[in-house]
Amino acid sequence: MAEFLKTNDQRRILHVDLDAFYAQIEMRDNPDLKKVALIISRDPQESHGHGVVATANYEARKLGVHSAMSAAQAKRLAPDAVFLRPNFDKYRAVSQQIQAIFKQYTKKIERVALDEAYLDVTDSPHRSTAIAAKIRHQVMAQTSLTCSVGVSHNKLLAKLGSENHKPNGVTVINPEDVLDFIGNLKIADFRGVGARSEEKFKGLGIENGYQLRALSIETLRANFGKMGDHLYWQARGVHFGRVMWQRQRQSVGKEETFDYPLRQRQQISQEFKKLATKLVTLLQNKQLSGRTINVKIRDDQYRTINRSLTKEGAWPVDVEAVQNAAQQIFDHAFEEEFSIRLLGISFSNLQDNHYQNISLFDQAD
Ligand code: DCP
Ligand code: MG
């Protein structure tokens, strides 16, 4: 099968993840716990069997204990384990120390959990591997904790990389290594593949990334619905999700208040055209689109109506399309007479339009 996949993704992304985070902190603070199976959870005896395992050290993991398992089950697997209640204040404080280290290398940090973050270091003058090494060194020096780091050109690969050599490891995935790295993954390593999908894949005779990649997008869709598309691109190591380092805008919009109330549909459609033109320019400048168009209408009694139209995919960033959608919403809300003081149009459920023009779909297989 020929692979012509030129995504030309030039970003440099790191995924940093502390090893057995809560458990490692507790072992650091009480070294006696290093020798035993340690489970961070309420004790099943105290909680009438209701506790859930937050995490476990590697001794306990050897016995089959893992996150999200019931404490009662963990107790059966590891009867001699020490159960410790989580101390979130302590973990949050460590998390802040770690974040402060990340900030020395980039402001583009997406914190995913207390112990986990993506860093976009594309703009840094330093090599990605040097940054990874320095971060690991500083985390150890300042917190006495180990972490694992994945380095690649997108978030998916960076995350898979950090999982690859856990604990206390670094994995760099260069573009030329992507297809082999992904090919060698077990099917359960792919995002979104849980116990049920794993069974389904077993039924199809699919156990690894190479076999997954051999499946057509149609086969994947037929078996896994929308997940099928995600799996198709994962199998090729393609992922355009951005490191969400800023609080994302909720919406982008324009509105206009009128000195004299508008009473004719003709006036309304003219105003919608003006608003749509301004909004489209704004969206183009920001390279954004959205799945939802919202229209705000206020009449001279100060009654305000907000209505929206949501599509499966992004709306075209196009004056006529936006104007028509707004008019449609308006006509639906006002069939007879009206007296309008304010009109507004906005886009929400925003999406990045940045990659729209990249030809990554010209693939032959
Ligand atoms: N956590 C939790 N419940 C879960 C998963 C995680 O409470 N279902 C908490 C406990 C973990 C921390 O979040 O210590 C970090 O989650 P990770 O998934 O990164 O797990 P660990 O850091 O414990 O282990 P690993 O070495 O696999 O990263
Ligand atoms: Mg972790």
mmCIF file of N, CA and C in Angstrom, residues 197-276:
data_model
loop_
_atom_site.group_PDB
_atom_site.id
_atom_site.type_symbol
_atom_site.label_atom_id
_atom_site.label_comp_id
_atom_site.label_asym_id
_atom_site.label_seq_id
_atom_site.Cartn_x
_atom_site.Cartn_y
_atom_site.Cartn_z
ATOM 1 N N SER A 197 -14.716 -1.691 21.737
ATOM 2 C CA SER A 197 -14.127 -1.590 20.394
ATOM 3 C C SER A 197 -13.012 -2.609 20.230
ATOM 4 N N GLU A 198 -12.288 -2.867 21.307
ATOM 5 C CA GLU A 198 -11.189 -3.830 21.230
ATOM 6 C C GLU A 198 -11.726 -5.205 20.835
ATOM 7 N N GLU A 199 -12.845 -5.574 21.441
ATOM 8 C CA GLU A 199 -13.505 -6.839 21.093
ATOM 9 C C GLU A 199 -13.887 -6.865 19.617
ATOM 10 N N LYS A 200 -14.469 -5.747 19.183
ATOM 11 C CA LYS A 200 -14.915 -5.646 17.799
ATOM 12 C C LYS A 200 -13.735 -5.812 16.836
ATOM 13 N N PHE A 201 -12.613 -5.143 17.190
ATOM 14 C CA PHE A 201 -11.427 -5.270 16.359
ATOM 15 C C PHE A 201 -10.925 -6.710 16.342
ATOM 16 N N LYS A 202 -11.001 -7.354 17.476
ATOM 17 C CA LYS A 202 -10.586 -8.756 17.553
ATOM 18 C C LYS A 202 -11.385 -9.578 16.555
ATOM 19 N N GLY A 203 -12.697 -9.311 16.529
ATOM 20 C CA GLY A 203 -13.581 -9.998 15.594
ATOM 21 C C GLY A 203 -13.177 -9.772 14.137
ATOM 22 N N LEU A 204 -12.633 -8.570 13.871
ATOM 23 C CA LEU A 204 -12.194 -8.243 12.514
ATOM 24 C C LEU A 204 -10.765 -8.737 12.245
ATOM 25 N N GLY A 205 -10.156 -9.306 13.271
ATOM 26 C CA GLY A 205 -8.778 -9.796 13.127
ATOM 27 C C GLY A 205 -7.737 -8.695 13.183
ATOM 28 N N ILE A 206 -8.085 -7.556 13.802
ATOM 29 C CA ILE A 206 -7.177 -6.409 13.845
ATOM 30 C C ILE A 206 -6.578 -6.279 15.246
ATOM 31 N N GLU A 207 -5.253 -6.384 15.313
ATOM 32 C CA GLU A 207 -4.599 -6.331 16.628
ATOM 33 C C GLU A 207 -3.591 -5.206 16.772
ATOM 34 N N ASN A 208 -3.136 -4.645 15.654
ATOM 35 C CA ASN A 208 -2.100 -3.612 15.766
ATOM 36 C C ASN A 208 -2.334 -2.498 14.744
ATOM 37 N N GLY A 209 -1.473 -1.489 14.825
ATOM 38 C CA GLY A 209 -1.614 -0.302 13.989
ATOM 39 C C GLY A 209 -1.445 -0.578 12.496
ATOM 40 N N TYR A 210 -0.555 -1.483 12.147
ATOM 41 C CA TYR A 210 -0.391 -1.819 10.719
ATOM 42 C C TYR A 210 -1.697 -2.350 10.152
ATOM 43 N N GLN A 211 -2.308 -3.261 10.921
ATOM 44 C CA GLN A 211 -3.557 -3.859 10.445
ATOM 45 C C GLN A 211 -4.678 -2.821 10.419
ATOM 46 N N LEU A 212 -4.670 -1.943 11.408
ATOM 47 C CA LEU A 212 -5.676 -0.883 11.438
ATOM 48 C C LEU A 212 -5.559 -0.002 10.191
ATOM 49 N N ARG A 213 -4.325 0.312 9.825
ATOM 50 C CA ARG A 213 -4.093 1.203 8.692
ATOM 51 C C ARG A 213 -4.521 0.570 7.366
ATOM 52 N N ALA A 214 -4.572 -0.740 7.346
ATOM 53 C CA ALA A 214 -4.967 -1.421 6.103
ATOM 54 C C ALA A 214 -6.481 -1.355 5.884
ATOM 55 N N LEU A 215 -7.232 -0.964 6.922
ATOM 56 C CA LEU A 215 -8.688 -0.890 6.761
ATOM 57 C C LEU A 215 -9.080 0.383 6.028
ATOM 58 N N SER A 216 -10.066 0.275 5.154
ATOM 59 C CA SER A 216 -10.537 1.457 4.420
ATOM 60 C C SER A 216 -11.374 2.333 5.358
ATOM 61 N N ILE A 217 -11.497 3.595 4.979
ATOM 62 C CA ILE A 217 -12.295 4.506 5.800
ATOM 63 C C ILE A 217 -13.758 4.045 5.828
ATOM 64 N N GLU A 218 -14.220 3.449 4.744
ATOM 65 C CA GLU A 218 -15.610 2.967 4.694
ATOM 66 C C GLU A 218 -15.817 1.841 5.714
ATOM 67 N N THR A 219 -14.881 0.917 5.755
ATOM 68 C CA THR A 219 -14.985 -0.192 6.715
ATOM 69 C C THR A 219 -14.992 0.347 8.141
ATOM 70 N N LEU A 220 -14.105 1.327 8.394
ATOM 71 C CA LEU A 220 -14.015 1.881 9.745
ATOM 72 C C LEU A 220 -15.305 2.598 10.119
ATOM 73 N N ARG A 221 -15.852 3.367 9.167
ATOM 74 C CA ARG A 221 -17.109 4.072 9.453
ATOM 75 C C ARG A 221 -18.245 3.091 9.692
ATOM 76 N N ALA A 222 -18.294 2.058 8.877
ATOM 77 C CA ALA A 222 -19.378 1.077 8.998
ATOM 78 C C ALA A 222 -19.349 0.409 10.368
ATOM 79 N N ASN A 223 -18.156 0.197 10.890
ATOM 80 C CA ASN A 223 -18.046 -0.514 12.166
ATOM 81 C C ASN A 223 -18.044 0.400 13.386
ATOM 82 N N PHE A 224 -17.506 1.615 13.222
ATOM 83 C CA PHE A 224 -17.306 2.454 14.406
ATOM 84 C C PHE A 224 -17.937 3.837 14.293
ATOM 85 N N GLY A 225 -18.738 4.055 13.251
ATOM 86 C CA GLY A 225 -19.404 5.346 13.100
ATOM 87 C C GLY A 225 -18.400 6.476 13.000
ATOM 88 N N LYS A 226 -18.678 7.570 13.724
ATOM 89 C CA LYS A 226 -17.806 8.748 13.662
ATOM 90 C C LYS A 226 -16.390 8.448 14.130
ATOM 91 N N MET A 227 -16.292 7.538 15.126
ATOM 92 C CA MET A 227 -14.970 7.136 15.613
ATOM 93 C C MET A 227 -14.108 6.592 14.475
ATOM 94 N N GLY A 228 -14.749 6.038 13.468
ATOM 95 C CA GLY A 228 -14.032 5.460 12.335
ATOM 96 C C GLY A 228 -13.100 6.459 11.681
ATOM 97 N N ASP A 229 -13.584 7.691 11.516
ATOM 98 C CA ASP A 229 -12.739 8.737 10.916
ATOM 99 C C ASP A 229 -11.529 9.031 11.792
ATOM 100 N N HIS A 230 -11.781 9.156 13.084
ATOM 101 C CA HIS A 230 -10.672 9.423 14.011
ATOM 102 C C HIS A 230 -9.623 8.311 13.927
ATOM 103 N N LEU A 231 -10.103 7.084 13.882
ATOM 104 C CA LEU A 231 -9.184 5.948 13.841
ATOM 105 C C LEU A 231 -8.391 5.935 12.543
ATOM 106 N N TYR A 232 -9.078 6.300 11.457
ATOM 107 C CA TYR A 232 -8.412 6.341 10.152
ATOM 108 C C TYR A 232 -7.204 7.291 10.209
ATOM 109 N N TRP A 233 -7.434 8.495 10.775
ATOM 110 C CA TRP A 233 -6.335 9.476 10.819
ATOM 111 C C TRP A 233 -5.310 9.132 11.882
ATOM 112 N N GLN A 234 -5.765 8.591 12.998
ATOM 113 C CA GLN A 234 -4.807 8.153 14.019
ATOM 114 C C GLN A 234 -3.848 7.123 13.447
ATOM 115 N N ALA A 235 -4.386 6.197 12.657
ATOM 116 C CA ALA A 235 -3.559 5.133 12.083
ATOM 117 C C ALA A 235 -2.475 5.700 11.181
ATOM 118 N N ARG A 236 -2.665 6.940 10.736
ATOM 119 C CA ARG A 236 -1.674 7.612 9.888
ATOM 120 C C ARG A 236 -0.887 8.676 10.657
ATOM 121 N N GLY A 237 -1.164 8.781 11.941
ATOM 122 C CA GLY A 237 -0.438 9.732 12.777
ATOM 123 C C GLY A 237 -0.779 11.177 12.503
ATOM 124 N N VAL A 238 -1.959 11.414 11.915
ATOM 125 C CA VAL A 238 -2.347 12.781 11.560
ATOM 126 C C VAL A 238 -3.294 13.337 12.621
ATOM 127 N N HIS A 239 -2.982 14.532 13.089
ATOM 128 C CA HIS A 239 -3.825 15.157 14.108
ATOM 129 C C HIS A 239 -3.540 16.657 14.109
ATOM 130 N N PHE A 240 -4.578 17.456 13.874
ATOM 131 C CA PHE A 240 -4.359 18.899 13.778
ATOM 132 C C PHE A 240 -4.825 19.686 14.988
ATOM 133 N N GLY A 241 -5.210 19.008 16.044
ATOM 134 C CA GLY A 241 -5.650 19.716 17.251
ATOM 135 C C GLY A 241 -4.564 20.665 17.737
ATOM 136 N N ARG A 242 -4.973 21.862 18.117
ATOM 137 C CA ARG A 242 -4.007 22.846 18.592
ATOM 138 C C ARG A 242 -3.753 22.682 20.079
ATOM 139 N N VAL A 243 -2.593 23.096 20.507
ATOM 140 C CA VAL A 243 -2.342 23.219 21.941
ATOM 141 C C VAL A 243 -3.148 24.424 22.414
ATOM 142 N N MET A 244 -4.155 24.158 23.221
ATOM 143 C CA MET A 244 -5.110 25.202 23.620
ATOM 144 C C MET A 244 -4.528 25.998 24.777
ATOM 145 N N TRP A 245 -3.668 26.923 24.439
ATOM 146 C CA TRP A 245 -2.925 27.604 25.503
ATOM 147 C C TRP A 245 -3.643 28.845 26.001
ATOM 148 N N GLN A 246 -4.587 29.346 25.229
ATOM 149 C CA GLN A 246 -5.362 30.491 25.698
ATOM 150 C C GLN A 246 -6.751 30.001 26.016
ATOM 151 N N ARG A 247 -7.390 30.671 26.940
ATOM 152 C CA ARG A 247 -8.812 30.371 27.079
ATOM 153 C C ARG A 247 -9.439 30.717 25.747
ATOM 154 N N GLN A 248 -10.124 29.749 25.179
ATOM 155 C CA GLN A 248 -10.654 29.958 23.838
ATOM 156 C C GLN A 248 -11.837 30.916 23.884
ATOM 157 N N ARG A 249 -11.932 31.743 22.851
ATOM 158 C CA ARG A 249 -13.096 32.608 22.725
ATOM 159 C C ARG A 249 -14.344 31.765 22.612
ATOM 160 N N GLN A 250 -15.403 32.221 23.211
ATOM 161 C CA GLN A 250 -16.662 31.496 23.132
ATOM 162 C C GLN A 250 -17.392 31.816 21.837
ATOM 163 N N SER A 251 -17.305 33.086 21.418
ATOM 164 C CA SER A 251 -18.005 33.464 20.192
ATOM 165 C C SER A 251 -17.370 34.712 19.590
ATOM 166 N N VAL A 252 -17.650 34.914 18.313
ATOM 167 C CA VAL A 252 -17.215 36.121 17.623
ATOM 168 C C VAL A 252 -18.444 36.706 16.963
ATOM 169 N N GLY A 253 -18.702 37.999 17.173
ATOM 170 C CA GLY A 253 -19.929 38.540 16.605
ATOM 171 C C GLY A 253 -19.906 40.042 16.412
ATOM 172 N N LYS A 254 -20.949 40.509 15.760
ATOM 173 C CA LYS A 254 -21.145 41.944 15.516
ATOM 174 C C LYS A 254 -22.612 42.270 15.788
ATOM 175 N N GLU A 255 -22.859 43.440 16.366
ATOM 176 C CA GLU A 255 -24.257 43.847 16.498
ATOM 177 C C GLU A 255 -24.399 45.344 16.268
ATOM 178 N N GLU A 256 -25.640 45.744 16.021
ATOM 179 C CA GLU A 256 -25.910 47.133 15.669
ATOM 180 C C GLU A 256 -27.212 47.565 16.348
ATOM 181 N N THR A 257 -27.170 48.751 16.971
ATOM 182 C CA THR A 257 -28.388 49.316 17.568
ATOM 183 C C THR A 257 -28.883 50.441 16.653
ATOM 184 N N PHE A 258 -30.191 50.547 16.475
ATOM 185 C CA PHE A 258 -30.744 51.529 15.543
ATOM 186 C C PHE A 258 -31.454 52.660 16.283
ATOM 187 N N ASP A 259 -31.233 53.883 15.806
ATOM 188 C CA ASP A 259 -31.871 55.045 16.418
ATOM 189 C C ASP A 259 -33.380 55.009 16.197
ATOM 190 N N TYR A 260 -33.759 54.593 14.999
ATOM 191 C CA TYR A 260 -35.191 54.449 14.691
ATOM 192 C C TYR A 260 -35.481 52.981 14.474
ATOM 193 N N PRO A 261 -36.575 52.495 15.014
ATOM 194 C CA PRO A 261 -36.874 51.071 14.867
ATOM 195 C C PRO A 261 -37.118 50.668 13.401
ATOM 196 N N LEU A 262 -36.637 49.504 13.051
ATOM 197 C CA LEU A 262 -36.832 48.975 11.699
ATOM 198 C C LEU A 262 -38.158 48.221 11.651
ATOM 199 N N ARG A 263 -38.954 48.547 10.639
ATOM 200 C CA ARG A 263 -40.283 47.925 10.566
ATOM 201 C C ARG A 263 -40.503 47.160 9.261
ATOM 202 N N GLN A 264 -39.512 47.222 8.366
ATOM 203 C CA GLN A 264 -39.679 46.534 7.080
ATOM 204 C C GLN A 264 -38.626 45.445 6.890
ATOM 205 N N ARG A 265 -39.066 44.373 6.297
ATOM 206 C CA ARG A 265 -38.188 43.236 6.073
ATOM 207 C C ARG A 265 -36.981 43.612 5.199
ATOM 208 N N GLN A 266 -37.219 44.492 4.261
ATOM 209 C CA GLN A 266 -36.171 44.987 3.376
ATOM 210 C C GLN A 266 -35.026 45.627 4.185
ATOM 211 N N GLN A 267 -35.429 46.444 5.187
ATOM 212 C CA GLN A 267 -34.414 47.090 6.043
ATOM 213 C C GLN A 267 -33.631 46.036 6.830
ATOM 214 N N ILE A 268 -34.373 45.070 7.335
ATOM 215 C CA ILE A 268 -33.726 44.009 8.120
ATOM 216 C C ILE A 268 -32.673 43.300 7.276
ATOM 217 N N SER A 269 -33.060 42.954 6.045
ATOM 218 C CA SER A 269 -32.115 42.179 5.233
ATOM 219 C C SER A 269 -30.904 43.032 4.856
ATOM 220 N N GLN A 270 -31.108 44.339 4.680
ATOM 221 C CA GLN A 270 -29.957 45.222 4.429
ATOM 222 C C GLN A 270 -28.997 45.251 5.622
ATOM 223 N N GLU A 271 -29.586 45.352 6.811
ATOM 224 C CA GLU A 271 -28.742 45.394 8.016
ATOM 225 C C GLU A 271 -28.013 44.068 8.215
ATOM 226 N N PHE A 272 -28.716 42.961 7.944
ATOM 227 C CA PHE A 272 -28.057 41.655 8.047
ATOM 228 C C PHE A 272 -26.882 41.568 7.083
ATOM 229 N N LYS A 273 -27.061 42.146 5.894
ATOM 230 C CA LYS A 273 -25.976 42.107 4.915
ATOM 231 C C LYS A 273 -24.749 42.858 5.432
ATOM 232 N N LYS A 274 -24.992 44.042 6.030
ATOM 233 C CA LYS A 274 -23.874 44.816 6.590
ATOM 234 C C LYS A 274 -23.181 44.049 7.710
ATOM 235 N N LEU A 275 -24.004 43.502 8.613
ATOM 236 C CA LEU A 275 -23.431 42.757 9.736
ATOM 237 C C LEU A 275 -22.657 41.539 9.244
ATOM 238 N N ALA A 276 -23.242 40.816 8.284
ATOM 239 C CA ALA A 276 -22.593 39.607 7.759
ATOM 240 C C ALA A 276 -21.254 39.959 7.122
#
